[in-house]
Amino acid sequence: MAKARVVNIVGARPNLMKMAPIMWEMKKDTSLIEPILVHTGQHYDEKLSDIFFRQLDIPPPDFYLNAGSADHARQTARIMICLEQLFKKLQPDVVLVVGDVNSTLAAALVAAKMNIPIAHVEAGLRSFDRTMPEEINRVVTDSLARYLFVTEASGVENLRAEGVRTFLNDAEPVENVSYDLFDDVEDSTDAGLLKRFGAFVGNVMIDTLLAFKDRSEKQAEIDVPQRDYALLTLHRPGNVDCPKTLQRITQALARVASEIPVIFPCHPRTRKRLEQLNMTGSYRIADKRSFLPLIDNCITLLEPLGYLEFLKLMSHARLVLTDSGGIQEETTILSVPCLTLRDDTERPITLTEGTNTLVGTDSQTIVSQVKTTLKRRTGKFLRPVLWDGRAAERIVRILEFVACRTELLTKPIGERL
Ligand code: UD1
């Protein structure tokens, strides 16, 4: 029997920990899917890309597009031009995209115009802040996608509000995948897209975390400080590209460091901005092997870390300060308090059932929330439903069902020019 050719797209660092468990599942002998992995090259540094392939056992990409860094339009366009040629050659049955980066959007736009069904993993998340490039990417990708894989209940609500009517299991979490789940899909024509459906399947990023938690303790090439520390990440354009905001945040962080030493693996975008503003002088710059012991009143700046190293540091942190999306979810599973340096989040489950608190970018608020958190003992938190390490398995089983019922695809499997 011909297998369904699923072309999986990655481009930036946060795509890699989401794609890893999907690739493991698709590569199993029993899978009815022929996976092809395409790396757009949006992130190209060893520390933002290659190390994740090695550490997470992701097979090398079948195609690498070399898109590189550029303004949004140029970067997205470059990826689109390359992908159009590639999709003509490969004739995918499904294009699978993850998350909300420019590579996600570019692949969705190309696939939609070529009438190739799109599967979007991490569908339905909304910050409702359209100044974030990721929010634009999410909204557009979801509006084009045929199969919408959702991580948390808010995603179902948001997609419903945007016109998705058909959900497997009637919008309840899909714990186990079976044939009868697809009955409603037969005659669905949601938002003009034939046979479109959503499925609440859990969180692939947490699949990866659970798979690597023990390994990170043993194999991470980093020593965890024997004292309390805060772990910091910062890279959102809204926080680092505006000098005033960046200055406000760094002033707050200097005060945070007088309460607890801060370790800061720094994204290249942020490093560049700090250097442009001559602000790295106030940091202690260290190599990951030599950053110990931590010094009082000090922010220790490191190069971006590998997955295992970051996971180990995050697991043992007294608290995390971040503007990342995925880290809000990971800290929730690790029961580590997370203070998010943003006014909103597209992952509200981390606020209601997790360890996350939104603290915005006001200096006073950041410092007082850090003090409050340090006084509090960390408790046990709820684990969001289906964040159980099996999300990728559900996604791949669903795609296999789709592949077996060719009427759910645009054309029969294997019918390539
Ligand atoms: C991208 C994603 C963001 C994600 C982040 C994780 C978009 C719109 N944004 O943001 O959602 O959270 O990745 O890291 O897709 N650079 C390097 N080396 C690289 C890649 C980039 O030094 O390998 C530097 C370049 O100076 C580049 C800047 O980082 O201009 C920004 O890179 P870009 O891919 O545009 O966005 P990120 O900020 O990384």
XYZ file of C-alpha atoms and ligand atoms in Angstrom:
456
model
C 0.000 0.000 0.000
C 1.343 3.444 -0.904
C 2.194 5.540 2.070
C 0.958 9.105 2.495
C 3.785 11.526 1.780
C 3.846 14.057 4.583
C 6.274 16.935 4.171
C 7.235 18.289 7.586
C 8.563 21.833 7.834
C 10.970 23.239 10.413
C 12.773 26.555 10.368
C 13.444 28.036 13.772
C 14.634 26.669 17.114
C 11.211 26.235 18.761
C 10.046 24.150 15.792
C 12.666 21.511 16.500
C 11.467 20.307 19.906
C 7.921 20.191 18.492
C 8.884 18.258 15.368
C 11.159 15.745 17.142
C 8.440 13.428 18.535
C 6.430 13.681 15.302
C 9.441 12.482 13.318
C 10.139 9.647 15.784
C 6.546 8.460 15.428
C 6.441 8.780 11.639
C 9.747 6.927 11.298
C 8.433 3.814 13.059
C 8.187 0.790 10.765
C 4.483 0.507 11.432
C 3.667 4.008 10.242
C 1.598 4.402 7.096
C 3.343 7.674 6.423
C 6.387 8.525 4.345
C 7.860 11.508 6.221
C 10.036 14.063 4.492
C 11.766 16.705 6.592
C 12.472 20.165 5.196
C 14.553 22.760 7.078
C 14.031 26.261 5.721
C 17.265 27.573 7.231
C 15.496 30.443 9.047
C 17.755 29.571 11.987
C 21.161 28.464 10.797
C 23.536 28.850 13.772
C 24.924 25.646 15.266
C 23.534 26.759 18.627
C 20.030 27.534 17.338
C 19.681 24.554 15.038
C 22.279 21.764 14.574
C 22.718 20.950 18.252
C 18.964 20.280 18.544
C 19.035 17.764 15.698
C 21.862 15.905 17.431
C 20.475 16.028 20.960
C 16.849 15.267 20.067
C 17.581 12.394 17.661
C 15.936 14.209 14.758
C 17.001 12.708 11.426
C 18.957 15.128 9.222
C 16.646 17.159 6.973
C 15.996 15.704 3.531
C 16.074 19.232 2.124
C 17.750 22.380 3.475
C 16.676 25.694 1.957
C 19.199 28.205 3.303
C 16.653 31.018 3.777
C 18.640 32.768 6.532
C 17.831 36.002 8.318
C 16.132 38.989 6.709
C 13.191 41.327 7.217
C 9.869 39.530 7.527
C 8.717 39.984 3.929
C 12.032 39.010 2.420
C 12.530 36.023 4.721
C 8.982 34.731 4.181
C 9.201 35.293 0.428
C 12.538 33.489 0.117
C 11.119 30.472 1.918
C 7.973 30.530 -0.236
C 9.913 30.630 -3.507
C 12.025 27.622 -2.518
C 9.081 25.652 -1.130
C 6.947 26.131 -4.235
C 9.639 24.481 -6.359
C 10.126 21.723 -3.824
C 6.407 20.947 -3.445
C 6.062 20.756 -7.248
C 8.763 18.123 -7.206
C 7.611 16.210 -4.125
C 3.839 16.376 -4.625
C 3.071 16.048 -0.896
C -0.187 14.505 0.272
C -0.031 16.678 3.383
C 2.240 19.531 4.482
C 2.690 19.571 8.243
C 3.720 22.788 10.005
C 4.301 23.479 13.694
C 4.070 26.604 15.833
C 4.008 30.186 14.666
C 7.276 31.242 13.068
C 7.768 32.774 9.622
C 8.640 29.360 8.175
C 5.256 28.053 9.389
C 3.413 30.850 7.611
C 5.461 30.583 4.408
C 4.864 26.840 4.080
C 1.135 27.217 4.777
C 0.723 29.912 2.131
C 2.503 27.872 -0.525
C 0.681 24.635 0.292
C -2.723 26.348 0.346
C -2.211 27.876 -3.107
C -1.193 24.458 -4.420
C -4.283 22.890 -2.869
C -2.210 20.631 -0.616
C -3.891 19.873 2.739
C -2.085 21.530 5.653
C -1.787 20.038 9.122
C -1.057 22.653 11.787
C 0.354 21.445 15.096
C -0.291 23.917 17.931
C -3.369 25.381 16.262
C -5.786 27.804 17.910
C -3.432 29.600 20.312
C -4.179 33.337 20.395
C -2.565 36.208 22.288
C -5.036 38.617 20.617
C -2.062 40.940 20.181
C -1.569 41.590 16.495
C 1.622 43.555 17.106
C 3.294 40.154 17.592
C 4.489 38.690 14.283
C 3.726 35.230 15.679
C 0.052 36.119 16.166
C -0.289 37.055 12.491
C 1.433 33.790 11.567
C -0.927 31.785 13.785
C -4.130 33.394 12.531
C -3.234 33.054 8.856
C -1.900 29.497 9.183
C -5.018 28.330 11.015
C -7.309 29.943 8.472
C -5.613 27.901 5.733
C -5.081 24.608 7.571
C -7.248 21.535 7.031
C -6.200 19.535 10.122
C -5.891 21.618 13.277
C -4.083 19.930 16.170
C -4.786 21.708 19.439
C -2.794 21.706 22.713
C -5.226 23.223 25.211
C -8.936 24.014 25.608
C -8.522 27.715 24.745
C -7.362 26.640 21.291
C -10.643 24.836 20.687
C -12.646 27.886 21.798
C -10.618 30.230 19.605
C -10.964 28.052 16.531
C -14.686 27.693 17.098
C -14.985 31.490 17.296
C -13.162 31.667 13.967
C -15.581 29.283 12.255
C -14.151 25.796 12.747
C -17.210 23.677 13.466
C -15.948 20.124 13.220
C -13.810 18.673 15.988
C -12.945 15.034 16.447
C -14.569 13.740 19.626
C -16.900 16.758 19.642
C -14.087 19.031 20.902
C -13.373 16.850 23.924
C -9.727 15.765 24.292
C -8.913 12.882 21.932
C -7.261 10.403 24.276
C -7.392 7.454 21.879
C -7.785 7.589 18.120
C -10.405 5.357 16.530
C -12.234 5.138 13.215
C -15.611 6.403 14.421
C -14.099 9.744 15.434
C -14.140 10.670 11.766
C -17.880 10.314 11.178
C -18.641 14.039 11.479
C -15.746 14.944 9.227
C -17.318 13.185 6.235
C -19.641 16.040 5.386
C -17.929 19.009 6.976
C -17.214 22.099 4.918
C -15.913 24.429 7.590
C -14.959 27.908 6.462
C -15.066 26.809 2.839
C -12.486 24.081 3.447
C -13.725 20.626 2.592
C -13.292 17.974 5.303
C -11.639 20.341 7.713
C -11.430 19.405 11.369
C -9.818 20.242 14.689
C -8.545 17.722 17.236
C -7.516 18.401 20.846
C -4.533 16.059 21.080
C -2.128 17.473 23.673
C 1.269 19.086 23.470
C 4.180 17.750 21.397
C 6.652 20.054 23.137
C 5.807 18.271 26.380
C 6.278 14.893 24.652
C 9.878 15.938 24.066
C 10.361 17.285 27.564
C 9.109 14.087 29.171
C 11.240 11.972 26.838
C 14.426 13.900 27.683
C 13.982 14.940 31.310
C 16.060 12.090 32.766
C 18.617 12.205 29.992
C 19.160 15.924 30.601
C 20.043 15.236 34.240
C 22.686 12.709 33.234
C 24.029 13.967 29.922
C 23.717 17.755 29.860
C 27.137 19.328 29.563
C 26.543 21.845 32.271
C 26.855 21.886 36.049
C 23.878 23.151 37.950
C 24.748 25.762 40.592
C 24.433 24.524 44.157
C 22.430 27.565 45.160
C 19.218 29.324 44.173
C 19.284 31.120 40.851
C 16.879 32.651 38.357
C 17.012 31.645 34.696
C 16.284 34.355 32.118
C 15.477 34.332 28.381
C 14.540 37.360 26.319
C 14.153 37.697 22.578
C 10.708 39.036 21.553
C 11.002 41.934 19.112
C 8.501 43.877 21.269
C 10.906 43.625 24.226
C 14.352 43.858 22.690
C 14.032 45.913 19.505
C 12.775 49.069 21.247
C 15.716 50.606 23.197
C 13.448 52.189 25.829
C 11.681 48.925 26.629
C 14.949 46.987 26.644
C 16.484 49.560 28.985
C 13.483 49.359 31.309
C 13.685 45.573 31.416
C 17.446 45.514 31.987
C 17.119 48.022 34.840
C 14.569 45.716 36.441
C 16.852 42.725 35.881
C 19.758 44.471 37.605
C 17.520 44.855 40.655
C 16.373 41.239 40.375
C 20.044 40.188 40.423
C 20.466 41.846 43.814
C 17.814 39.423 45.123
C 19.012 36.274 43.330
C 21.818 35.584 40.808
C 20.540 35.456 37.227
C 21.709 33.126 34.430
C 20.920 34.456 30.977
C 21.464 32.266 27.876
C 21.156 35.024 25.314
C 19.498 34.852 21.880
C 21.647 36.397 19.084
C 18.951 39.014 18.393
C 19.113 40.206 22.007
C 22.906 40.042 22.200
C 23.118 42.249 19.143
C 20.743 44.831 20.665
C 22.565 44.850 24.015
C 25.881 45.375 22.223
C 24.452 48.158 20.060
C 23.337 49.951 23.237
C 26.677 49.251 24.980
C 24.804 47.375 27.660
C 26.754 44.133 27.866
C 29.299 45.882 30.153
C 27.023 45.345 33.123
C 26.895 41.572 32.550
C 29.388 38.883 33.397
C 30.021 37.061 30.132
C 30.789 33.401 30.628
C 31.262 30.136 28.839
C 28.758 27.438 29.801
C 31.532 25.282 31.248
C 33.037 28.036 33.348
C 30.128 30.089 34.592
C 30.258 28.713 38.110
C 30.312 29.775 40.868
C 27.510 32.275 40.552
C 28.259 35.712 41.920
C 25.887 37.833 44.002
C 24.358 40.883 42.297
C 25.311 39.520 38.924
C 23.683 38.554 35.632
C 25.740 35.865 33.918
C 25.371 35.987 30.167
C 25.845 32.765 28.182
C 25.638 31.767 24.546
C 22.354 30.013 23.596
C 22.306 26.554 25.195
C 21.482 23.131 23.814
C 18.182 21.469 24.670
C 19.581 19.180 27.370
C 21.587 21.936 29.028
C 18.681 24.383 29.073
C 16.254 21.761 30.352
C 18.570 20.865 33.218
C 19.096 24.503 34.213
C 15.353 25.172 33.955
C 14.424 22.114 36.058
C 16.626 23.285 38.942
C 15.912 27.031 38.746
C 14.244 28.769 41.677
C 12.301 30.771 39.116
C 12.316 31.555 35.392
C 11.905 34.963 33.760
C 11.040 34.774 30.080
C 9.178 36.186 27.104
C 9.156 32.833 25.283
C 5.957 30.903 24.585
C 7.193 27.337 24.979
C 9.034 27.992 28.249
C 5.724 28.979 29.871
C 4.528 25.460 29.099
C 7.725 23.664 30.075
C 7.957 25.391 33.484
C 4.352 24.376 34.135
C 5.245 20.708 33.723
C 8.433 21.123 35.747
C 6.576 22.953 38.591
C 9.033 25.851 38.365
C 7.548 29.354 38.849
C 7.570 31.337 35.609
C 7.295 35.134 35.403
C 6.443 36.079 31.842
C 7.721 39.472 30.690
C 4.687 40.137 28.500
C 1.206 41.578 28.993
C -0.574 38.640 27.395
C -0.134 34.985 26.631
C -1.512 32.699 23.934
C -1.150 29.838 26.440
C -3.686 30.721 29.184
C -3.726 27.191 30.599
C -0.279 27.946 32.067
C -1.876 30.733 34.130
C -4.921 28.800 35.321
C -3.384 25.371 35.866
C 0.329 26.048 35.735
C 3.113 28.050 37.307
C 2.950 31.067 35.031
C 2.306 34.712 36.007
C 2.193 37.609 33.546
C 4.345 40.448 34.857
C 4.617 42.694 31.787
C 7.642 44.943 31.338
C 7.202 47.500 34.101
C 10.358 47.553 36.287
C 8.556 47.922 39.593
C 6.137 45.080 38.857
C 8.888 42.714 37.714
C 10.948 43.293 40.856
C 8.022 43.035 43.263
C 6.767 39.823 41.584
C 10.231 38.307 41.877
C 10.319 39.167 45.596
C 6.861 37.680 46.135
C 7.807 34.514 44.260
C 11.006 34.076 46.257
C 9.059 34.271 49.512
C 6.574 31.640 48.349
C 7.307 27.950 48.505
C 6.721 26.156 45.231
C 3.805 23.767 45.339
C 2.534 21.026 43.109
C 0.543 22.176 40.118
C -2.027 20.516 37.912
C -0.850 18.901 34.717
C -2.922 20.215 31.783
C -5.063 17.552 30.175
C -3.259 15.372 27.598
C 0.157 16.885 28.311
C 1.154 13.289 28.843
C 3.861 12.519 26.307
C 1.527 10.996 23.689
C 0.495 13.984 21.553
C 2.684 13.079 18.555
C 1.376 9.516 18.626
C -2.225 10.838 18.408
C -1.356 13.255 15.603
C 0.311 10.561 13.512
C -2.554 8.075 14.108
C -5.038 10.731 12.973
C -3.008 11.497 9.848
C -2.873 7.774 9.100
C -6.657 7.565 9.301
C -6.861 10.497 6.945
C -4.440 8.749 4.605
C -6.556 5.582 4.635
C -9.653 7.523 3.696
C -8.475 9.173 0.569
C -11.713 11.126 0.284
C -10.334 13.246 3.126
C -7.361 14.250 0.992
C -7.247 16.310 -2.181
C -6.283 13.371 -4.374
C -5.626 9.670 -3.828
C -2.325 8.726 -2.196
C 0.490 8.042 -4.574
C -1.197 9.813 -7.487
C 1.796 11.933 -8.394
C 2.726 13.449 -11.716
C 12.078 33.432 15.662
C 10.546 33.375 15.698
C 10.066 33.408 17.142
C 10.739 32.337 17.971
C 12.251 32.517 17.847
C 13.010 31.492 18.673
C 9.458 34.451 13.760
C 8.646 35.602 13.330
N 9.960 34.518 15.008
O 12.454 34.686 16.170
O 8.666 33.185 17.173
O 10.335 32.433 19.294
O 12.606 32.385 16.471
O 14.363 31.724 18.629
O 9.625 33.524 13.013
N 19.977 35.016 14.100
C 21.213 34.463 14.286
N 21.381 33.147 13.978
C 20.372 32.382 13.497
C 19.114 32.959 13.286
C 18.925 34.278 13.607
O 22.147 35.112 14.723
O 20.599 31.179 13.275
C 19.759 36.431 14.461
C 19.865 37.321 13.264
O 20.483 38.502 13.665
C 18.430 37.595 12.929
C 17.752 37.580 14.308
O 18.490 36.595 15.032
O 18.257 38.790 12.251
C 16.313 37.246 14.273
O 16.095 35.967 13.666
P 14.643 35.582 13.096
O 14.621 34.201 12.589
O 14.166 36.633 12.179
O 13.699 35.701 14.360
P 13.891 35.291 15.892
O 14.020 36.522 16.685
O 14.938 34.249 16.069
